[in-house]
PDB file of C-alpha atoms in Angstrom:
ATOM      1  CA  MET Z 958      79.125 132.239  94.098  1.00 39.00           C
ATOM      2  CA  GLN Z 959      75.542 132.661  95.200  1.00 43.00           C
ATOM      3  CA  GLY Z 960      73.174 130.213  96.824  1.00 48.00           C
ATOM      4  CA  ALA Z 961      73.426 128.281 100.066  1.00 59.00           C
ATOM      5  CA  GLN Z 962      75.081 129.751 103.132  1.00 66.00           C
ATOM      6  CA  THR Z 963      78.791 129.113 102.830  1.00 70.00           C
ATOM      7  CA  THR Z 964      81.590 128.308 105.269  1.00 74.00           C
ATOM      8  CA  VAL Z 965      84.192 129.687 102.843  1.00 74.00           C
ATOM      9  CA  ASP Z 966      86.740 131.957 104.514  1.00 80.00           C
ATOM     10  CA  PRO Z 967      87.660 134.682 101.974  1.00 81.00           C
ATOM     11  CA  GLY Z 968      91.080 135.189 103.535  1.00 77.00           C
ATOM     12  CA  GLU Z 969      91.921 131.501 103.188  1.00 74.00           C
ATOM     13  CA  ILE Z 970      90.732 131.442  99.572  1.00 69.00           C
ATOM     14  CA  ALA Z 971      92.934 134.434  98.734  1.00 71.00           C
ATOM     15  CA  LYS Z 972      96.013 132.522  99.907  1.00 65.00           C
ATOM     16  CA  PHE Z 973      95.374 129.696  97.456  1.00 61.00           C
ATOM     17  CA  GLU Z 974      94.299 132.005  94.634  1.00 63.00           C
ATOM     18  CA  ALA Z 975      97.768 133.565  94.828  1.00 61.00           C
ATOM     19  CA  MET Z 976      99.426 130.157  94.429  1.00 60.00           C
ATOM     20  CA  ALA Z 977      97.125 128.681  91.758  1.00 56.00           C
ATOM     21  CA  ALA Z 978      99.561 128.653  88.837  1.00 67.00           C
ATOM     22  CA  GLU Z 979     102.080 126.587  90.811  1.00 82.00           C
ATOM     23  CA  TRP Z 980      99.897 123.517  91.442  1.00 85.00           C
ATOM     24  CA  TRP Z 981     101.818 121.224  89.072  1.00 87.00           C
ATOM     25  CA  ASP Z 982     105.302 122.603  89.801  1.00 85.00           C
ATOM     26  CA  LEU Z 983     107.001 119.753  91.656  1.00 85.00           C
ATOM     27  CA  GLU Z 984     109.482 122.177  93.216  1.00 83.00           C
ATOM     28  CA  GLY Z 985     107.019 125.042  93.805  1.00 78.00           C
ATOM     29  CA  LYS Z 986     104.818 126.075  96.688  1.00 73.00           C
ATOM     30  CA  PHE Z 987     102.870 122.810  96.566  1.00 78.00           C
ATOM     31  CA  LYS Z 988     105.961 120.608  96.821  1.00 79.00           C
ATOM     32  CA  PRO Z 989     104.792 119.279 100.227  1.00 78.00           C
ATOM     33  CA  LEU Z 990     101.542 118.039  98.684  1.00 81.00           C
ATOM     34  CA  HIS Z 991     103.372 116.393  95.794  1.00 88.00           C
ATOM     35  CA  MET Z 992     105.580 114.620  98.325  1.00 89.00           C
ATOM     36  CA  LEU Z 993     102.568 113.552 100.400  1.00 91.00           C
ATOM     37  CA  ASN Z 994     100.340 112.617  97.460  1.00 94.00           C
ATOM     38  CA  PRO Z 995     101.460 108.973  96.975  1.00 95.00           C
ATOM     39  CA  THR Z 996     100.786 108.273 100.655  1.00 97.00           C
ATOM     40  CA  ARG Z 997      97.395 110.001 100.500  1.00 96.00           C
ATOM     41  CA  LEU Z 998      96.510 107.979  97.420  1.00 97.00           C
ATOM     42  CA  ASP Z 999      97.582 104.738  99.111  1.00 98.00           C
ATOM     43  CA  TYR Z1000      95.182 105.371 101.976  1.00 98.00           C
ATOM     44  CA  ILE Z1001      92.341 106.616  99.749  1.00 98.00           C
ATOM     45  CA  THR Z1002      92.491 103.766  97.234  1.00 98.00           C
ATOM     46  CA  ARG Z1003      92.672 101.090  99.911  1.00 98.00           C
ATOM     47  CA  GLN Z1004      89.704 102.554 101.792  1.00 98.00           C
ATOM     48  CA  ILE Z1005      87.602 102.786  98.634  1.00 98.00           C
ATOM     49  CA  ALA Z1006      88.550  99.277  97.540  1.00 98.00           C
ATOM     50  CA  ALA Z1007      87.639  97.839 100.938  1.00 98.00           C
ATOM     51  CA  GLU Z1008      84.325  99.689 101.241  1.00 98.00           C
ATOM     52  CA  PHE Z1009      83.117  99.071  97.695  1.00 98.00           C
ATOM     53  CA  ASP Z1010      84.700  95.632  97.207  1.00 98.00           C
ATOM     54  CA  ARG Z1011      86.974  96.639  94.357  1.00 98.00           C
ATOM     55  CA  ASP Z1012      90.142  94.900  93.151  1.00 98.00           C
ATOM     56  CA  LEU Z1013      92.944  97.446  92.778  1.00 97.00           C
ATOM     57  CA  THR Z1014      94.717  95.162  90.298  1.00 97.00           C
ATOM     58  CA  ASP Z1015      91.865  95.671  87.808  1.00 97.00           C
ATOM     59  CA  ASP Z1016      92.413  98.094  84.951  1.00 96.00           C
ATOM     60  CA  LYS Z1017      89.647 100.474  86.084  1.00 98.00           C
ATOM     61  CA  PRO Z1018      88.795  99.389  89.636  1.00 98.00           C
ATOM     62  CA  PHE Z1019      86.684 102.449  90.437  1.00 98.00           C
ATOM     63  CA  ALA Z1020      84.466 102.288  87.341  1.00 98.00           C
ATOM     64  CA  GLY Z1021      80.869 103.177  88.212  1.00 98.00           C
ATOM     65  CA  LEU Z1022      81.808 105.159  91.326  1.00 98.00           C
ATOM     66  CA  ARG Z1023      81.102 108.895  91.499  1.00 98.00           C
ATOM     67  CA  ILE Z1024      83.779 110.751  93.463  1.00 98.00           C
ATOM     68  CA  LEU Z1025      83.858 114.374  94.642  1.00 98.00           C
ATOM     69  CA  ASP Z1026      87.176 115.988  95.548  1.00 98.00           C
ATOM     70  CA  ILE Z1027      86.170 119.082  97.493  1.00 97.00           C
ATOM     71  CA  GLY Z1028      88.932 121.687  97.570  1.00 95.00           C
ATOM     72  CA  CYS Z1029      90.468 119.996  94.539  1.00 96.00           C
ATOM     73  CA  GLY Z1030      93.106 122.643  93.841  1.00 91.00           C
ATOM     74  CA  GLY Z1031      94.937 121.834  90.644  1.00 93.00           C
ATOM     75  CA  GLY Z1032      93.646 118.249  90.494  1.00 95.00           C
ATOM     76  CA  LEU Z1033      96.378 116.277  92.269  1.00 95.00           C
ATOM     77  CA  LEU Z1034      93.826 113.735  93.514  1.00 97.00           C
ATOM     78  CA  CYS Z1035      91.210 114.067  90.772  1.00 98.00           C
ATOM     79  CA  GLU Z1036      93.526 112.879  88.028  1.00 97.00           C
ATOM     80  CA  PRO Z1037      94.541 109.569  89.639  1.00 97.00           C
ATOM     81  CA  MET Z1038      90.909 108.889  90.600  1.00 98.00           C
ATOM     82  CA  ALA Z1039      89.899 109.427  86.959  1.00 98.00           C
ATOM     83  CA  ARG Z1040      92.665 107.100  85.770  1.00 98.00           C
ATOM     84  CA  LEU Z1041      91.245 104.436  88.076  1.00 98.00           C
ATOM     85  CA  GLY Z1042      87.929 104.707  86.237  1.00 98.00           C
ATOM     86  CA  ALA Z1043      85.866 106.888  88.572  1.00 98.00           C
ATOM     87  CA  ASP Z1044      83.444 109.592  87.459  1.00 98.00           C
ATOM     88  CA  VAL Z1045      85.203 112.555  89.098  1.00 98.00           C
ATOM     89  CA  VAL Z1046      83.961 116.008  90.064  1.00 98.00           C
ATOM     90  CA  GLY Z1047      86.562 118.449  91.365  1.00 98.00           C
ATOM     91  CA  ALA Z1048      85.214 121.487  93.213  1.00 98.00           C
ATOM     92  CA  ASP Z1049      87.098 124.462  94.599  1.00 95.00           C
ATOM     93  CA  ALA Z1050      86.061 127.799  96.072  1.00 93.00           C
ATOM     94  CA  ALA Z1051      89.243 129.405  94.698  1.00 89.00           C
ATOM     95  CA  GLU Z1052      88.245 130.346  91.155  1.00 90.00           C
ATOM     96  CA  ARG Z1053      91.783 130.555  89.760  1.00 89.00           C
ATOM     97  CA  ASN Z1054      92.452 126.906  90.589  1.00 90.00           C
ATOM     98  CA  ILE Z1055      89.820 125.641  88.157  1.00 93.00           C
ATOM     99  CA  PRO Z1056      91.353 126.661  84.789  1.00 89.00           C
ATOM    100  CA  VAL Z1057      94.723 125.304  85.971  1.00 90.00           C
ATOM    101  CA  ALA Z1058      93.084 121.964  86.753  1.00 93.00           C
ATOM    102  CA  VAL Z1059      91.082 121.932  83.497  1.00 92.00           C
ATOM    103  CA  VAL Z1060      94.124 122.572  81.303  1.00 90.00           C
ATOM    104  CA  HIS Z1061      96.234 119.929  83.051  1.00 92.00           C
ATOM    105  CA  ALA Z1062      93.468 117.322  82.757  1.00 93.00           C
ATOM    106  CA  GLU Z1063      93.113 118.064  79.031  1.00 91.00           C
ATOM    107  CA  GLN Z1064      96.873 117.719  78.592  1.00 90.00           C
ATOM    108  CA  SER Z1065      96.653 114.382  80.425  1.00 92.00           C
ATOM    109  CA  GLY Z1066      93.772 113.152  78.256  1.00 95.00           C
ATOM    110  CA  LEU Z1067      91.385 112.915  81.214  1.00 97.00           C
ATOM    111  CA  GLU Z1068      87.715 113.870  81.485  1.00 98.00           C
ATOM    112  CA  ILE Z1069      87.098 115.526  84.853  1.00 98.00           C
ATOM    113  CA  ASP Z1070      84.189 117.783  85.773  1.00 98.00           C
ATOM    114  CA  TYR Z1071      85.831 120.781  87.445  1.00 98.00           C
ATOM    115  CA  ARG Z1072      83.640 123.404  89.086  1.00 97.00           C
ATOM    116  CA  HIS Z1073      84.141 126.711  90.881  1.00 96.00           C
ATOM    117  CA  THR Z1074      81.667 126.105  93.691  1.00 97.00           C
ATOM    118  CA  THR Z1075      81.291 125.186  97.368  1.00 96.00           C
ATOM    119  CA  ALA Z1076      80.218 122.072  99.250  1.00 97.00           C
ATOM    120  CA  GLU Z1077      77.190 123.957 100.542  1.00 97.00           C
ATOM    121  CA  ASP Z1078      75.982 124.992  97.091  1.00 97.00           C
ATOM    122  CA  MET Z1079      76.450 121.479  95.710  1.00 98.00           C
ATOM    123  CA  ALA Z1080      74.536 120.002  98.653  1.00 98.00           C
ATOM    124  CA  ALA Z1081      71.741 122.544  98.159  1.00 97.00           C
ATOM    125  CA  ALA Z1082      71.551 121.472  94.505  1.00 97.00           C
ATOM    126  CA  GLY Z1083      71.030 117.851  95.569  1.00 97.00           C
ATOM    127  CA  GLU Z1084      74.299 116.448  94.224  1.00 98.00           C
ATOM    128  CA  GLN Z1085      75.117 112.919  95.439  1.00 98.00           C
ATOM    129  CA  PHE Z1086      78.369 110.949  95.428  1.00 98.00           C
ATOM    130  CA  ASP Z1087      79.631 107.533  96.468  1.00 98.00           C
ATOM    131  CA  ILE Z1088      82.814 109.079  97.882  1.00 98.00           C
ATOM    132  CA  VAL Z1089      83.732 112.550  99.104  1.00 98.00           C
ATOM    133  CA  LEU Z1090      87.441 113.338  99.386  1.00 98.00           C
ATOM    134  CA  ASN Z1091      87.971 116.180 101.841  1.00 97.00           C
ATOM    135  CA  MET Z1092      91.732 116.515 102.083  1.00 96.00           C
ATOM    136  CA  GLU Z1093      93.487 119.360 103.884  1.00 91.00           C
ATOM    137  CA  VAL Z1094      90.412 121.611 103.675  1.00 94.00           C
ATOM    138  CA  VAL Z1095      88.606 121.512 107.024  1.00 95.00           C
ATOM    139  CA  GLU Z1096      91.363 123.525 108.729  1.00 92.00           C
ATOM    140  CA  HIS Z1097      90.724 126.382 106.303  1.00 89.00           C
ATOM    141  CA  VAL Z1098      86.940 126.814 106.646  1.00 93.00           C
ATOM    142  CA  ALA Z1099      85.094 129.265 108.882  1.00 92.00           C
ATOM    143  CA  ASP Z1100      82.656 126.730 110.393  1.00 96.00           C
ATOM    144  CA  PRO Z1101      83.926 123.129 110.369  1.00 96.00           C
ATOM    145  CA  LEU Z1102      80.653 121.572 111.591  1.00 97.00           C
ATOM    146  CA  SER Z1103      78.519 123.273 108.941  1.00 97.00           C
ATOM    147  CA  TYR Z1104      81.078 122.356 106.292  1.00 97.00           C
ATOM    148  CA  LEU Z1105      81.214 118.692 107.353  1.00 98.00           C
ATOM    149  CA  THR Z1106      77.413 118.606 107.430  1.00 98.00           C
ATOM    150  CA  ALA Z1107      77.387 119.733 103.800  1.00 98.00           C
ATOM    151  CA  CYS Z1108      79.903 116.992 102.959  1.00 98.00           C
ATOM    152  CA  GLN Z1109      77.645 114.432 104.656  1.00 98.00           C
ATOM    153  CA  GLN Z1110      74.667 115.666 102.631  1.00 98.00           C
ATOM    154  CA  LEU Z1111      76.687 115.162  99.444  1.00 98.00           C
ATOM    155  CA  LEU Z1112      77.087 111.449 100.153  1.00 98.00           C
ATOM    156  CA  LYS Z1113      74.704 108.721  99.097  1.00 98.00           C
ATOM    157  CA  PRO Z1114      73.548 106.476 101.964  1.00 98.00           C
ATOM    158  CA  GLY Z1115      76.451 104.132 102.674  1.00 98.00           C
ATOM    159  CA  GLY Z1116      78.871 106.586 101.082  1.00 98.00           C
ATOM    160  CA  LEU Z1117      82.491 107.051 102.163  1.00 98.00           C
ATOM    161  CA  HIS Z1118      83.978 110.304 103.480  1.00 98.00           C
ATOM    162  CA  ILE Z1119      87.767 110.583 103.651  1.00 98.00           C
ATOM    163  CA  CYS Z1120      89.103 113.623 105.476  1.00 98.00           C
ATOM    164  CA  SER Z1121      92.661 114.613 106.328  1.00 97.00           C
ATOM    165  CA  THR Z1122      93.858 117.593 108.324  1.00 94.00           C
ATOM    166  CA  ILE Z1123      96.477 118.672 110.901  1.00 91.00           C
ATOM    167  CA  ASN Z1124      96.451 118.006 114.627  1.00 94.00           C
ATOM    168  CA  ARG Z1125      96.640 120.918 117.096  1.00 94.00           C
ATOM    169  CA  ASN Z1126      99.490 120.611 119.567  1.00 89.00           C
ATOM    170  CA  PRO Z1127     102.982 122.058 120.111  1.00 84.00           C
ATOM    171  CA  LYS Z1128     104.556 119.544 117.705  1.00 87.00           C
ATOM    172  CA  SER Z1129     102.182 120.481 114.876  1.00 81.00           C
ATOM    173  CA  PHE Z1130     102.979 124.159 115.445  1.00 75.00           C
ATOM    174  CA  ALA Z1131     106.685 123.382 115.241  1.00 76.00           C
ATOM    175  CA  MET Z1132     106.387 121.119 112.193  1.00 73.00           C
ATOM    176  CA  ALA Z1133     103.505 122.472 110.087  1.00 70.00           C
ATOM    177  CA  ILE Z1134     104.037 126.176 110.688  1.00 73.00           C
ATOM    178  CA  VAL Z1135     107.566 126.924 111.918  1.00 61.00           C
ATOM    179  CA  GLY Z1136     109.187 124.057 109.981  1.00 54.00           C
ATOM    180  CA  ALA Z1137     107.164 124.061 106.758  1.00 62.00           C
ATOM    181  CA  GLU Z1138     106.615 127.814 106.417  1.00 57.00           C
ATOM    182  CA  TYR Z1139     109.661 129.437 108.039  1.00 49.00           C
ATOM    183  CA  VAL Z1140     112.516 126.908 108.050  1.00 46.00           C
ATOM    184  CA  MET Z1141     111.977 124.730 104.979  1.00 54.00           C
ATOM    185  CA  ARG Z1142     109.946 127.443 103.206  1.00 57.00           C
ATOM    186  CA  TRP Z1143     107.796 124.732 101.633  1.00 59.00           C
ATOM    187  CA  LEU Z1144     104.743 126.953 102.019  1.00 63.00           C
ATOM    188  CA  PRO Z1145     104.214 130.732 102.076  1.00 64.00           C
ATOM    189  CA  LYS Z1146     104.176 132.221 105.566  1.00 67.00           C
ATOM    190  CA  GLY Z1147     100.632 132.389 106.874  1.00 61.00           C
ATOM    191  CA  THR Z1148      99.307 129.413 104.876  1.00 69.00           C
ATOM    192  CA  HIS Z1149      98.122 127.756 108.089  1.00 68.00           C
ATOM    193  CA  GLU Z1150      96.680 129.116 111.331  1.00 75.00           C
ATOM    194  CA  TRP Z1151      97.483 126.905 114.307  1.00 69.00           C
ATOM    195  CA  ASN Z1152      94.268 127.750 116.151  1.00 76.00           C
ATOM    196  CA  LYS Z1153      92.269 126.320 113.211  1.00 85.00           C
ATOM    197  CA  PHE Z1154      93.961 122.928 113.490  1.00 89.00           C
ATOM    198  CA  ILE Z1155      91.703 120.137 114.784  1.00 95.00           C
ATOM    199  CA  THR Z1156      92.617 117.187 116.993  1.00 96.00           C
ATOM    200  CA  PRO Z1157      91.567 113.679 115.898  1.00 97.00           C
ATOM    201  CA  ASP Z1158      89.077 113.408 118.763  1.00 97.00           C
ATOM    202  CA  GLU Z1159      87.580 116.793 117.870  1.00 97.00           C
ATOM    203  CA  LEU Z1160      87.264 115.781 114.220  1.00 98.00           C
ATOM    204  CA  PHE Z1161      85.588 112.476 115.112  1.00 98.00           C
ATOM    205  CA  ASP Z1162      83.141 114.398 117.318  1.00 98.00           C
ATOM    206  CA  LEU Z1163      82.419 116.925 114.561  1.00 98.00           C
ATOM    207  CA  MET Z1164      81.845 114.187 111.995  1.00 98.00           C
ATOM    208  CA  THR Z1165      79.497 112.373 114.373  1.00 98.00           C
ATOM    209  CA  GLN Z1166      77.548 115.594 114.928  1.00 98.00           C
ATOM    210  CA  ALA Z1167      77.396 116.020 111.134  1.00 98.00           C
ATOM    211  CA  GLY Z1168      75.734 112.593 110.762  1.00 98.00           C
ATOM    212  CA  LEU Z1169      78.756 110.533 109.776  1.00 98.00           C
ATOM    213  CA  ASN Z1170      80.013 107.331 111.387  1.00 98.00           C
ATOM    214  CA  PRO Z1171      83.820 107.498 111.843  1.00 98.00           C
ATOM    215  CA  VAL Z1172      85.439 104.117 111.189  1.00 98.00           C
ATOM    216  CA  ASP Z1173      89.189 104.702 110.868  1.00 98.00           C
ATOM    217  CA  ARG Z1174      92.026 107.136 111.489  1.00 98.00           C
ATOM    218  CA  LYS Z1175      95.710 106.969 110.664  1.00 98.00           C
ATOM    219  CA  GLY Z1176      98.687 109.281 110.766  1.00 97.00           C
ATOM    220  CA  PHE Z1177     100.712 110.618 107.864  1.00 96.00           C
ATOM    221  CA  LYS Z1178     104.264 110.558 109.218  1.00 94.00           C
ATOM    222  CA  PHE Z1179     107.236 112.308 107.642  1.00 88.00           C
ATOM    223  CA  ASP Z1180     110.640 110.634 107.951  1.00 88.00           C
ATOM    224  CA  PHE Z1181     113.374 113.258 107.799  1.00 80.00           C
ATOM    225  CA  LEU Z1182     116.067 110.608 107.336  1.00 86.00           C
ATOM    226  CA  GLY Z1183     114.366 108.862 104.445  1.00 88.00           C
ATOM    227  CA  TRP Z1184     112.795 112.146 103.268  1.00 84.00           C
ATOM    228  CA  ASN Z1185     109.449 110.476 102.644  1.00 90.00           C
ATOM    229  CA  TRP Z1186     105.937 110.030 104.007  1.00 92.00           C
ATOM    230  CA  SER Z1187     104.318 106.872 105.335  1.00 96.00           C
ATOM    231  CA  ILE Z1188     101.046 105.803 106.944  1.00 97.00           C
ATOM    232  CA  SER Z1189     101.231 105.256 110.689  1.00 97.00           C
ATOM    233  CA  ASP Z1190      98.735 103.340 112.829  1.00 97.00           C
ATOM    234  CA  THR Z1191      99.764 105.267 115.933  1.00 96.00           C
ATOM    235  CA  ASP Z1192     101.438 108.595 115.148  1.00 96.00           C
ATOM    236  CA  MET Z1193      98.754 111.216 114.456  1.00 96.00           C
ATOM    237  CA  SER Z1194     100.695 113.993 116.119  1.00 94.00           C
ATOM    238  CA  VAL Z1195     100.838 116.237 113.018  1.00 91.00           C
ATOM    239  CA  ASN Z1196      99.148 115.122 109.782  1.00 92.00           C
ATOM    240  CA  TYR Z1197      96.392 112.534 109.947  1.00 97.00           C
ATOM    241  CA  VAL Z1198      93.543 111.093 107.877  1.00 98.00           C
ATOM    242  CA  THR Z1199      90.133 109.690 108.749  1.00 98.00           C
ATOM    243  CA  ALA Z1200      87.458 107.563 107.108  1.00 98.00           C
ATOM    244  CA  ALA Z1201      83.750 107.776 107.912  1.00 98.00           C
ATOM    245  CA  LEU Z1202      80.548 106.336 106.469  1.00 98.00           C
ATOM    246  CA  LYS Z1203      77.132 107.831 105.947  1.00 98.00           C
ATOM    247  CA  PRO Z1204      74.558 105.496 107.529  1.00 97.00           C
ATOM    248  CA  GLU Z1205      72.483 103.457 105.103  1.00 94.00           C
ATOM    249  CA  VAL Z1206      69.237 104.783 106.607  1.00 79.00           C
TER     250      VAL Z1206
END
């Protein structure tokens, strides 16, 4: 990948390259994402519907909207967005993820534009989107502010940026690293680095510096008794998600 200066961390990309073939294995290394995905989609679809005045009971409620999923992996978010009628671009800096995503989309009968590229290169090329999905990526980049600035540049004026990541505190270390990587073995050891986690206040500040207007934040809470995820208005202690808008002018 040549072109604009990149915030890609080669060590982080190598981790996901090694896991690429397992993206659609419900019991594989991406099992946590498959478990979380319905809750992520609930938040994403409701935010898009509210911002763009769409009725989620329509057959193709997102028709006419151009959506970028940056760090798309195997396409876990791209495919449902395409089914809802959006024009979807999935971009990932890990080259091995792209053919996995392409093949699965073809098998699913979906047209999705998958690209091995970076947010910075797409911004430099002048790409523009109504919505940028930036899920579980910012904690893996070398320079979060530069990366978020590129995401802001990729949005049309009035566009919606949805970003999820992991809080940085003792609980997140216990849950996201010790629990997920060492106890439950949901993820390979070393997938996350605690010092790269970002608190909600830090993320709001970074997004503001990047030229975005933060408008919402919620927690993704895991219930060990029910063995499921839910959206929380108050508990952002580990996983959380934010919504921000690019100013109209």
